[in-house]
Short mmCIF file of N, CA, C and O in Angstrom, two decimals:
data_model
loop_
_atom_site.label_atom_id
_atom_site.label_comp_id
_atom_site.label_asym_id
_atom_site.label_seq_id
_atom_site.Cartn_x
_atom_site.Cartn_y
_atom_site.Cartn_z
N MET A 1 0.78 -1.48 0.35
CA MET A 1 -0.07 0.05 0.05
C MET A 1 1.31 1.49 -0.02
O MET A 1 1.70 1.52 0.94
N GLU A 2 0.50 2.44 -0.82
CA GLU A 2 0.97 3.11 -0.92
C GLU A 2 0.55 4.08 0.39
O GLU A 2 -1.09 4.63 0.45
N ASN A 3 1.69 5.10 0.49
CA ASN A 3 0.82 6.08 1.26
C ASN A 3 0.68 7.82 0.49
O ASN A 3 1.04 8.18 -0.08
N PRO A 4 -0.89 8.05 0.56
CA PRO A 4 -1.03 8.84 -0.05
C PRO A 4 -0.25 9.97 0.24
O PRO A 4 -0.34 10.87 -0.90
N ILE A 5 0.02 10.63 1.44
CA ILE A 5 0.44 11.82 2.15
C ILE A 5 1.69 11.57 0.70
O ILE A 5 2.63 12.79 0.63
N LEU A 6 2.60 10.46 1.01
CA LEU A 6 4.23 10.81 0.46
C LEU A 6 3.76 10.76 -0.40
O LEU A 6 4.82 11.50 -1.12
N ARG A 7 2.95 9.99 -1.10
CA ARG A 7 2.64 10.12 -2.52
C ARG A 7 2.80 11.78 -3.29
O ARG A 7 3.24 11.98 -4.17
N GLN A 8 1.90 12.27 -2.51
CA GLN A 8 1.38 13.93 -2.49
C GLN A 8 2.78 14.37 -2.15
O GLN A 8 3.41 15.58 -3.22
N GLU A 9 3.86 14.33 -1.19
CA GLU A 9 4.73 14.99 -1.21
C GLU A 9 5.66 14.91 -2.26
O GLU A 9 6.29 15.81 -3.04
N TYR A 10 5.74 13.53 -2.62
CA TYR A 10 6.64 13.16 -3.63
C TYR A 10 6.30 13.91 -4.88
O TYR A 10 7.30 14.70 -6.04
N THR A 11 5.61 14.23 -5.42
CA THR A 11 4.77 14.94 -6.44
C THR A 11 5.02 15.96 -6.52
O THR A 11 5.08 16.89 -7.32
N GLU A 12 4.59 17.27 -5.29
CA GLU A 12 5.30 19.10 -5.33
C GLU A 12 6.07 18.22 -5.21
O GLU A 12 7.14 19.59 -5.65
N LEU A 13 7.28 17.97 -4.31
CA LEU A 13 8.48 17.74 -4.60
C LEU A 13 9.73 18.16 -5.77
O LEU A 13 10.54 18.11 -6.25
N ARG A 14 8.50 16.81 -7.06
CA ARG A 14 9.12 16.63 -8.07
C ARG A 14 8.79 17.77 -9.10
O ARG A 14 9.81 18.50 -10.04
N ARG A 15 7.30 18.39 -8.77
CA ARG A 15 7.13 19.84 -9.24
C ARG A 15 8.24 20.95 -8.90
O ARG A 15 8.93 21.47 -10.06
N GLU A 16 8.54 21.21 -7.85
CA GLU A 16 10.05 22.26 -6.99
C GLU A 16 10.81 21.72 -8.18
O GLU A 16 11.54 22.64 -8.50
N VAL A 17 11.22 20.32 -7.96
CA VAL A 17 12.98 20.17 -9.13
C VAL A 17 12.56 20.68 -10.09
O VAL A 17 13.34 21.54 -10.95
N GLU A 18 11.84 20.50 -10.81
CA GLU A 18 11.44 20.71 -12.32
C GLU A 18 11.77 22.17 -12.74
O GLU A 18 11.99 22.78 -13.39
N GLY A 19 10.76 22.82 -11.41
CA GLY A 19 11.06 24.49 -11.40
C GLY A 19 12.30 25.22 -11.30
O GLY A 19 12.56 25.56 -12.16
N ILE A 20 12.93 24.14 -10.27
CA ILE A 20 14.54 24.57 -10.31
C ILE A 20 15.28 24.13 -11.36
O ILE A 20 16.02 25.34 -11.94
N LYS A 21 14.56 23.28 -12.19
CA LYS A 21 16.24 22.98 -13.56
C LYS A 21 15.13 23.64 -14.09
O LYS A 21 15.90 24.47 -15.27
N THR A 22 14.46 24.56 -14.11
CA THR A 22 13.52 25.47 -15.50
C THR A 22 14.38 26.52 -14.73
O THR A 22 14.78 27.52 -15.82
N SER A 23 14.00 27.02 -13.66
CA SER A 23 14.95 28.25 -13.78
C SER A 23 16.61 28.34 -13.51
O SER A 23 17.32 29.10 -14.44
N VAL A 24 17.14 27.22 -13.13
CA VAL A 24 18.90 27.23 -13.82
C VAL A 24 18.86 27.31 -15.49
O VAL A 24 19.91 27.65 -15.54
N GLU A 25 18.20 26.55 -16.40
CA GLU A 25 18.72 26.99 -17.52
C GLU A 25 18.29 28.69 -17.80
O GLU A 25 18.61 28.55 -18.48
N GLU A 26 17.12 29.25 -17.41
CA GLU A 26 16.60 30.29 -18.24
C GLU A 26 18.05 30.91 -17.31
O GLU A 26 18.67 31.40 -18.42
N LEU A 27 18.17 30.84 -15.89
CA LEU A 27 19.89 31.40 -15.49
C LEU A 27 20.95 31.36 -16.83
O LEU A 27 21.65 31.99 -17.30
N ARG A 28 21.27 30.13 -16.70
CA ARG A 28 22.37 29.79 -17.89
C ARG A 28 22.37 30.18 -19.13
O ARG A 28 22.70 31.32 -19.67
N GLY A 29 21.08 30.24 -19.55
CA GLY A 29 20.93 31.26 -20.83
C GLY A 29 20.85 32.38 -20.75
O GLY A 29 21.46 33.26 -21.05
N ASP A 30 20.64 33.64 -19.49
CA ASP A 30 20.84 34.76 -19.40
C ASP A 30 22.24 34.95 -19.36
O ASP A 30 23.05 35.77 -20.02
N VAL A 31 22.72 33.82 -18.59
CA VAL A 31 23.83 33.97 -18.81
C VAL A 31 25.30 34.31 -19.43
O VAL A 31 26.59 34.86 -19.94
N MET A 32 24.50 32.85 -20.34
CA MET A 32 25.31 32.87 -21.90
C MET A 32 25.38 34.12 -22.48
O MET A 32 26.16 34.39 -23.49
N ALA A 33 24.00 34.70 -22.00
CA ALA A 33 23.74 35.80 -23.52
C ALA A 33 24.40 36.87 -23.27
O ALA A 33 25.00 37.47 -23.77
N ALA A 34 24.65 36.96 -21.85
CA ALA A 34 25.46 37.98 -21.05
C ALA A 34 26.89 37.89 -21.36
O ALA A 34 27.89 39.08 -21.55
N LEU A 35 27.21 36.99 -21.28
CA LEU A 35 29.01 36.58 -21.49
C LEU A 35 29.18 36.85 -23.08
O LEU A 35 30.14 37.18 -23.41
N ASP A 36 27.98 36.35 -23.61
CA ASP A 36 28.89 36.46 -25.19
C ASP A 36 28.71 37.73 -25.84
O ASP A 36 29.29 38.55 -25.87
N ASN A 37 27.66 39.27 -24.75
CA ASN A 37 27.69 40.48 -25.26
C ASN A 37 28.53 40.97 -25.02
O ASN A 37 29.64 41.41 -24.94
N MET A 38 29.65 40.45 -23.59
CA MET A 38 30.49 40.76 -23.09
C MET A 38 31.81 41.17 -23.63
O MET A 38 32.80 41.78 -23.96
N SER A 39 31.86 39.44 -24.29
CA SER A 39 32.90 39.24 -25.51
C SER A 39 32.94 40.31 -26.42
O SER A 39 33.95 40.44 -26.75
N LYS A 40 31.74 40.26 -27.45
CA LYS A 40 31.76 41.15 -27.96
C LYS A 40 31.51 42.49 -27.93
O LYS A 40 33.00 43.19 -28.68
N THR A 41 31.57 43.23 -26.77
CA THR A 41 32.02 44.01 -26.02
C THR A 41 33.41 44.19 -26.15
O THR A 41 34.56 45.50 -26.18
N ILE A 42 34.60 43.07 -25.41
CA ILE A 42 35.60 43.42 -25.29
C ILE A 42 36.24 42.99 -26.54
O ILE A 42 37.28 43.95 -26.51
N LYS A 43 36.08 42.11 -27.45
CA LYS A 43 36.53 42.13 -28.69
C LYS A 43 36.74 43.45 -29.34
O LYS A 43 37.44 43.98 -30.25
N SER A 44 35.32 44.58 -29.64
CA SER A 44 35.21 45.76 -30.01
C SER A 44 36.26 46.52 -29.43
O SER A 44 37.10 47.47 -30.00
N GLU A 45 36.64 46.56 -27.98
CA GLU A 45 37.38 47.55 -27.45
C GLU A 45 38.91 46.87 -27.14
O GLU A 45 39.29 48.20 -27.66
N LEU A 46 38.86 46.45 -27.53
CA LEU A 46 40.70 45.90 -28.30
C LEU A 46 40.72 45.58 -29.32
O LEU A 46 41.75 46.54 -29.55
N SER A 47 39.99 46.10 -30.04
CA SER A 47 40.32 46.62 -31.84
C SER A 47 40.97 48.12 -31.92
O SER A 47 41.46 47.88 -32.33
N PHE A 48 39.39 48.94 -31.76
CA PHE A 48 40.12 50.06 -30.58
C PHE A 48 41.45 50.21 -29.99
O PHE A 48 41.88 51.57 -30.39
N ILE A 49 41.25 49.72 -28.99
CA ILE A 49 42.53 49.54 -28.55
C ILE A 49 43.88 49.59 -29.04
O ILE A 49 44.97 50.37 -28.87
N VAL A 50 44.46 48.50 -29.63
CA VAL A 50 44.91 47.73 -30.53
C VAL A 50 45.23 49.05 -31.91
O VAL A 50 46.47 49.34 -32.39
N ASP A 51 44.29 49.57 -32.36
CA ASP A 51 44.27 50.88 -33.51
C ASP A 51 44.60 51.86 -33.09
O ASP A 51 45.73 52.56 -33.56
N LYS A 52 44.96 52.19 -31.70
CA LYS A 52 45.32 53.63 -31.24
C LYS A 52 46.53 53.28 -30.67
O LYS A 52 47.77 54.21 -30.80
N LEU A 53 46.82 52.17 -30.31
CA LEU A 53 48.33 51.96 -29.92
C LEU A 53 49.19 51.76 -31.35
O LEU A 53 50.74 52.40 -31.43
N GLY A 54 48.54 51.29 -32.11
CA GLY A 54 49.50 51.24 -33.88
C GLY A 54 49.24 53.08 -33.98
O GLY A 54 50.42 53.46 -34.50
N THR A 55 48.78 53.38 -34.05
CA THR A 55 48.76 54.72 -34.11
C THR A 55 49.75 55.46 -33.18
O THR A 55 50.64 56.37 -33.95
N GLN A 56 50.31 55.62 -31.62
CA GLN A 56 50.62 56.05 -31.40
C GLN A 56 52.07 55.83 -31.26
O GLN A 56 52.89 56.36 -31.43
N SER A 57 51.84 54.50 -32.23
CA SER A 57 53.44 54.07 -32.23
C SER A 57 54.10 54.49 -33.62
O SER A 57 55.13 54.49 -33.27
N ALA A 58 52.87 54.67 -34.26
CA ALA A 58 53.48 55.07 -35.37
C ALA A 58 54.25 57.14 -35.43
O ALA A 58 55.56 57.45 -35.79
N TYR A 59 53.35 57.55 -34.39
CA TYR A 59 53.68 58.66 -33.48
C TYR A 59 55.21 59.23 -33.18
O TYR A 59 55.49 59.74 -32.80
N LEU A 60 54.96 57.81 -32.47
CA LEU A 60 56.67 57.94 -31.74
C LEU A 60 57.59 57.24 -32.16
O LEU A 60 58.12 57.87 -32.06
N LYS A 61 57.81 56.96 -33.00
CA LYS A 61 58.98 56.29 -34.22
C LYS A 61 59.24 57.65 -35.02
O LYS A 61 59.84 57.77 -35.33
N GLN A 62 58.08 58.14 -34.96
CA GLN A 62 58.63 59.62 -35.65
C GLN A 62 59.34 60.79 -34.92
O GLN A 62 60.06 61.05 -35.20
N ILE A 63 58.66 60.57 -33.53
CA ILE A 63 59.08 61.65 -33.23
C ILE A 63 60.73 60.86 -32.30
O ILE A 63 61.76 62.13 -32.18
N ALA A 64 60.89 60.02 -32.71
CA ALA A 64 62.07 59.28 -32.11
C ALA A 64 63.69 59.80 -33.16
O ALA A 64 64.15 60.12 -33.15
N LYS A 65 62.70 59.53 -34.63
CA LYS A 65 63.76 60.19 -35.82
C LYS A 65 63.67 61.53 -35.49
O LYS A 65 65.06 61.68 -35.91
N ARG A 66 62.80 62.25 -35.51
CA ARG A 66 62.77 63.64 -35.64
C ARG A 66 64.24 63.62 -34.42
O ARG A 66 65.38 64.70 -34.47
N ASP A 67 63.66 63.52 -33.68
CA ASP A 67 64.67 63.71 -32.06
C ASP A 67 66.31 63.08 -32.09
O ASP A 67 67.31 63.94 -32.46
N ALA A 68 65.94 61.89 -33.31
CA ALA A 68 67.91 61.43 -33.68
C ALA A 68 68.18 62.13 -34.30
O ALA A 68 69.38 62.66 -34.24
N THR A 69 67.45 63.21 -35.71
CA THR A 69 67.96 63.14 -36.23
C THR A 69 68.37 65.22 -36.23
O THR A 69 69.56 65.69 -36.28
N SER A 70 67.50 65.70 -34.51
CA SER A 70 68.11 66.77 -34.30
C SER A 70 69.17 66.50 -33.76
O SER A 70 69.79 67.76 -33.34
N THR A 71 69.58 65.72 -32.68
CA THR A 71 70.42 65.63 -32.09
C THR A 71 71.87 65.33 -33.02
O THR A 71 72.88 65.60 -32.60
N GLU A 72 71.64 64.78 -34.17
CA GLU A 72 72.19 64.89 -34.94
C GLU A 72 73.44 65.95 -35.78
O GLU A 72 74.33 66.09 -36.06
N ALA A 73 72.14 66.51 -35.90
CA ALA A 73 71.88 68.14 -36.58
C ALA A 73 73.19 69.11 -35.34
O ALA A 73 74.08 69.95 -35.97
N GLN A 74 72.62 68.47 -34.28
CA GLN A 74 73.24 69.58 -33.45
C GLN A 74 74.71 69.02 -33.07
O GLN A 74 75.72 69.62 -31.97
N GLY A 75 74.94 67.42 -32.89
CA GLY A 75 75.65 67.23 -32.80
C GLY A 75 77.13 66.88 -33.11
O GLY A 75 77.84 68.01 -34.15
N SER A 76 77.75 66.00 -33.51
CA SER A 76 79.00 65.57 -34.75
C SER A 76 78.64 66.54 -36.35
O SER A 76 79.62 65.71 -36.58
N THR A 77 77.02 66.57 -36.70
CA THR A 77 77.35 67.18 -37.85
C THR A 77 77.89 68.32 -38.24
O THR A 77 78.79 68.46 -39.48
N PHE A 78 78.19 69.20 -37.69
CA PHE A 78 79.40 70.12 -37.58
C PHE A 78 80.12 70.62 -36.56
O PHE A 78 80.08 70.27 -36.08
N PRO A 79 81.13 71.03 -37.07
CA PRO A 79 81.44 71.93 -38.92
C PRO A 79 81.50 70.89 -39.33
O PRO A 79 82.62 69.54 -39.51
N ILE A 80 80.95 70.28 -41.04
CA ILE A 80 81.19 70.00 -41.54
C ILE A 80 83.03 69.74 -42.70
O ILE A 80 83.31 71.21 -42.89
N SER A 81 83.68 69.01 -42.33
CA SER A 81 84.86 69.09 -42.28
C SER A 81 85.82 68.58 -43.25
O SER A 81 86.70 68.89 -44.03
N SER A 82 85.13 67.64 -44.66
CA SER A 82 85.03 67.25 -45.78
C SER A 82 84.34 67.08 -46.88
O SER A 82 83.09 67.21 -46.60
N GLU A 83 85.02 66.98 -48.24
CA GLU A 83 83.47 66.61 -49.00
C GLU A 83 82.88 65.35 -49.08
O GLU A 83 81.87 65.42 -49.26
N GLU A 84 83.56 64.15 -48.20
CA GLU A 84 82.53 62.95 -47.65
C GLU A 84 81.63 63.39 -46.17
O GLU A 84 80.52 62.68 -46.72
N ASP A 85 82.17 64.36 -46.19
CA ASP A 85 81.46 64.97 -44.57
C ASP A 85 79.78 65.59 -45.10
O ASP A 85 78.32 65.06 -44.91
N LEU A 86 80.13 66.57 -46.37
CA LEU A 86 79.36 67.48 -46.76
C LEU A 86 78.23 66.44 -47.40
O LEU A 86 77.22 66.68 -48.13
N MET A 87 78.56 65.24 -48.48
CA MET A 87 77.57 64.34 -49.01
C MET A 87 77.28 63.38 -48.14
O MET A 87 76.39 63.55 -48.12
N GLY A 88 77.56 64.02 -47.37
CA GLY A 88 76.71 62.71 -46.40
C GLY A 88 75.88 62.91 -45.29
O GLY A 88 74.47 63.20 -45.30
N VAL A 89 76.13 64.58 -45.27
CA VAL A 89 74.96 65.35 -44.81
C VAL A 89 73.77 65.86 -45.49
O VAL A 89 72.81 66.06 -45.57
N ASP A 90 74.57 65.86 -47.00
CA ASP A 90 73.73 66.04 -47.98
C ASP A 90 72.14 64.62 -48.20
O ASP A 90 71.20 65.02 -48.40
N LEU A 91 72.95 63.88 -47.86
CA LEU A 91 71.91 62.59 -47.87
C LEU A 91 71.06 62.75 -46.33
O LEU A 91 69.99 61.71 -46.84
N LYS A 92 71.22 62.80 -45.58
CA LYS A 92 70.73 62.76 -44.18
C LYS A 92 69.45 64.09 -44.06
O LYS A 92 68.80 63.80 -43.34
N ILE A 93 69.52 64.63 -45.09
CA ILE A 93 69.19 65.84 -45.22
C ILE A 93 67.59 65.87 -46.05
O ILE A 93 68.13 65.17 -47.14
N LEU A 94 66.49 65.55 -45.21
CA LEU A 94 64.83 65.05 -46.03
C LEU A 94 64.05 66.29 -45.91
O LEU A 94 64.08 67.04 -45.18
N PRO A 95 63.04 66.02 -47.04
CA PRO A 95 61.68 66.91 -46.65
C PRO A 95 61.59 66.97 -45.35
O PRO A 95 61.74 68.55 -45.17
N GLU A 96 61.66 66.57 -44.58
CA GLU A 96 60.83 66.50 -43.12
C GLU A 96 61.59 66.69 -41.99
O GLU A 96 61.40 67.12 -41.16
N ASN A 97 63.47 66.63 -42.41
CA ASN A 97 64.24 67.44 -41.32
C ASN A 97 64.92 68.45 -41.59
O ASN A 97 65.71 69.05 -41.10
N ARG A 98 64.75 69.07 -42.92
CA ARG A 98 65.55 69.70 -43.42
C ARG A 98 65.39 71.15 -42.77
O ARG A 98 66.53 72.22 -42.89
N HIS A 99 64.19 71.59 -41.58
CA HIS A 99 64.42 73.41 -41.17
C HIS A 99 65.18 72.59 -39.70
O HIS A 99 65.52 73.42 -39.55
N ILE A 100 65.54 71.61 -39.59
CA ILE A 100 66.35 70.80 -38.01
C ILE A 100 68.10 71.41 -38.53
O ILE A 100 68.68 71.89 -37.77
N TYR A 101 67.98 71.35 -39.50
CA TYR A 101 69.41 71.47 -40.01
C TYR A 101 69.33 73.25 -40.49
O TYR A 101 70.14 74.01 -40.24
N ILE A 102 68.74 73.36 -41.33
CA ILE A 102 68.37 74.83 -41.42
C ILE A 102 68.53 75.99 -40.05
O ILE A 102 69.29 76.98 -39.80
N THR A 103 67.52 75.55 -39.17
CA THR A 103 68.32 76.09 -37.58
C THR A 103 69.18 75.92 -36.87
O THR A 103 69.55 77.28 -36.33
N LYS A 104 69.70 74.78 -37.44
CA LYS A 104 70.76 74.42 -36.27
C LYS A 104 72.33 75.31 -36.93
O LYS A 104 73.02 76.26 -36.67
N MET A 105 72.20 75.96 -38.21
CA MET A 105 73.13 76.56 -39.05
C MET A 105 73.24 77.77 -38.83
O MET A 105 73.78 78.75 -38.05
N LYS A 106 71.81 78.21 -38.66
CA LYS A 106 71.78 79.88 -39.07
C LYS A 106 71.97 80.10 -37.39
O LYS A 106 73.03 81.14 -36.73
N GLU A 107 71.77 79.14 -36.18
CA GLU A 107 72.30 79.47 -34.94
C GLU A 107 73.85 79.57 -35.10
O GLU A 107 73.97 80.49 -34.14
N LEU A 108 74.23 79.00 -35.75
CA LEU A 108 75.59 78.93 -35.86
C LEU A 108 76.01 80.05 -36.25
O LEU A 108 76.95 80.35 -35.80
N LEU A 109 75.49 79.88 -37.49
CA LEU A 109 76.38 81.37 -37.77
C LEU A 109 76.27 82.68 -37.90
O LEU A 109 76.35 83.77 -37.51
N LEU A 110 74.87 82.50 -36.84
CA LEU A 110 74.87 84.13 -35.76
C LEU A 110 75.16 84.09 -34.66
O LEU A 110 74.88 85.35 -33.84
N GLN A 111 76.24 83.11 -34.31
CA GLN A 111 76.52 83.50 -32.92
C GLN A 111 78.31 84.71 -32.93
O GLN A 111 78.41 84.91 -32.18
N ALA A 112 78.61 84.79 -34.07
CA ALA A 112 79.49 85.99 -34.01
C ALA A 112 79.45 86.37 -35.97
O ALA A 112 78.54 86.14 -36.89
N THR A 113 80.35 87.11 -36.32
CA THR A 113 80.40 87.35 -37.79
C THR A 113 80.47 86.67 -38.48
O THR A 113 81.20 85.26 -38.23
N LEU A 114 80.33 86.78 -39.35
CA LEU A 114 79.56 85.35 -40.94
C LEU A 114 81.45 85.12 -40.93
O LEU A 114 81.67 83.59 -41.36
N SER A 115 82.05 85.87 -40.96
CA SER A 115 83.69 84.91 -41.38
C SER A 115 83.92 84.66 -39.79
O SER A 115 85.33 83.46 -40.54
N LYS A 116 83.90 84.65 -39.17
CA LYS A 116 84.38 83.59 -37.68
C LYS A 116 83.65 82.23 -37.78
O LYS A 116 83.63 81.30 -36.96
N SER A 117 82.15 82.88 -37.77
CA SER A 117 80.93 81.51 -37.29
C SER A 117 80.91 80.56 -38.24
O SER A 117 80.50 79.49 -38.32
N ILE A 118 81.42 80.98 -39.64
CA ILE A 118 80.94 79.75 -40.77
C ILE A 118 81.97 78.68 -40.49
O ILE A 118 81.72 77.46 -41.20
N LYS A 119 83.08 78.98 -39.48
CA LYS A 119 84.22 78.20 -39.34
C LYS A 119 83.53 76.73 -38.43
O LYS A 119 83.40 75.63 -38.07
N SER A 120 81.78 77.35 -38.03
CA SER A 120 81.49 76.41 -37.00
C SER A 120 80.60 75.81 -37.89
O SER A 120 79.93 74.59 -37.18
N VAL A 121 79.89 76.13 -38.98
CA VAL A 121 79.26 75.07 -39.97
C VAL A 121 80.41 74.44 -40.68
O VAL A 121 80.04 73.14 -41.38
N LEU A 122 81.57 75.21 -41.31
CA LEU A 122 82.06 74.35 -43.05
C LEU A 122 83.62 74.48 -41.86
O LEU A 122 83.93 75.00 -41.27
N GLY A 123 84.48 72.77 -42.35
CA GLY A 123 85.69 73.20 -41.65
C GLY A 123 86.60 74.07 -43.11
O GLY A 123 86.04 74.11 -43.65
N GLU A 124 87.51 73.92 -42.43
CA GLU A 124 88.74 74.48 -42.99
C GLU A 124 89.02 74.13 -44.30
O GLU A 124 89.02 74.70 -45.45
N GLU A 125 89.47 72.85 -44.43
CA GLU A 125 89.28 72.41 -45.74
C GLU A 125 87.85 72.78 -46.70
O GLU A 125 88.16 72.74 -48.13
N ILE A 126 86.94 72.77 -46.22
CA ILE A 126 85.68 72.95 -47.34
C ILE A 126 86.20 74.27 -48.01
O ILE A 126 85.72 74.43 -48.76
N ILE A 127 86.02 75.53 -46.81
CA ILE A 127 86.32 76.45 -46.97
C ILE A 127 86.98 76.78 -48.03
O ILE A 127 87.08 77.33 -49.18
N MET A 128 88.68 76.23 -47.68
CA MET A 128 89.56 76.55 -48.75
C MET A 128 89.51 75.89 -49.90
O MET A 128 89.59 76.31 -50.90
N SER A 129 88.71 74.41 -50.23
CA SER A 129 88.36 73.94 -51.26
C SER A 129 87.61 75.14 -52.29
O SER A 129 87.91 75.53 -53.99
N THR A 130 86.36 75.36 -51.82
CA THR A 130 85.38 76.44 -52.24
C THR A 130 86.35 77.50 -52.76
O THR A 130 86.01 78.08 -53.52
N ILE A 131 86.96 77.96 -52.25
CA ILE A 131 87.52 79.13 -52.17
C ILE A 131 88.54 78.56 -53.55
O ILE A 131 89.00 79.67 -54.14
N LEU A 132 88.85 78.33 -53.11
CA LEU A 132 90.21 77.85 -55.00
C LEU A 132 89.63 77.33 -55.94
O LEU A 132 89.50 77.83 -57.10
N MET A 133 88.19 76.65 -55.61
CA MET A 133 87.27 76.53 -56.40
C MET A 133 87.26 77.60 -57.59
O MET A 133 86.88 77.80 -58.73
N ALA A 134 86.43 78.59 -56.35
CA ALA A 134 86.13 79.87 -56.95
C ALA A 134 86.81 80.42 -57.99
O ALA A 134 87.28 81.27 -59.23
N LEU A 135 88.40 80.65 -57.28
CA LEU A 135 89.18 81.41 -58.10
C LEU A 135 90.04 80.34 -59.36
O LEU A 135 90.45 81.58 -60.11
N SER A 136 89.69 79.35 -59.36
CA SER A 136 90.47 78.73 -60.42
C SER A 136 89.35 78.79 -61.74
O SER A 136 89.32 78.97 -62.57
N ALA A 137 87.55 79.20 -60.81
CA ALA A 137 86.86 79.53 -62.51
C ALA A 137 86.70 80.62 -62.60
O ALA A 137 86.62 80.94 -63.91
N ARG A 138 86.85 81.55 -61.41
CA ARG A 138 87.22 83.24 -62.23
C ARG A 138 88.68 83.17 -63.24
O ARG A 138 88.82 84.18 -64.21
N ARG A 139 89.75 82.71 -62.91
CA ARG A 139 91.04 82.44 -64.46
C ARG A 139 90.78 81.99 -65.22
O ARG A 139 90.92 82.25 -66.61
N GLY A 140 89.92 80.83 -65.46
CA GLY A 140 90.01 80.04 -65.91
C GLY A 140 87.96 79.78 -66.96
O GLY A 140 88.49 79.22 -67.82
#
């Protein structure tokens, strides 16, 4: 013989368990949808960050190149002491860094009278070579 009270409690418990299962499945679906949305958002934000980092990296490379050129123009570039140095400087001057070299030469030339300050831009060998070429051109 079956106990009707136990049978009824069993049936109620079974319904509660089924209700809990349904709730868990609904929660699982909600969690999965939320995770999917979060994943899409994170991917989108990462793509944006990667793009911005690429842009910043390009800017930093330009700044580093400009700073290196500026440092070079201020450092061992002047005075230009030989024809090889002159050709080397000519190869280094590009449209994007031209103003750096011009500014540095102006600074050097404005430090004293031209006859003295020219020696801070051009070495004696270049000056003498230029003078000799000019004299030869006049004579010949």
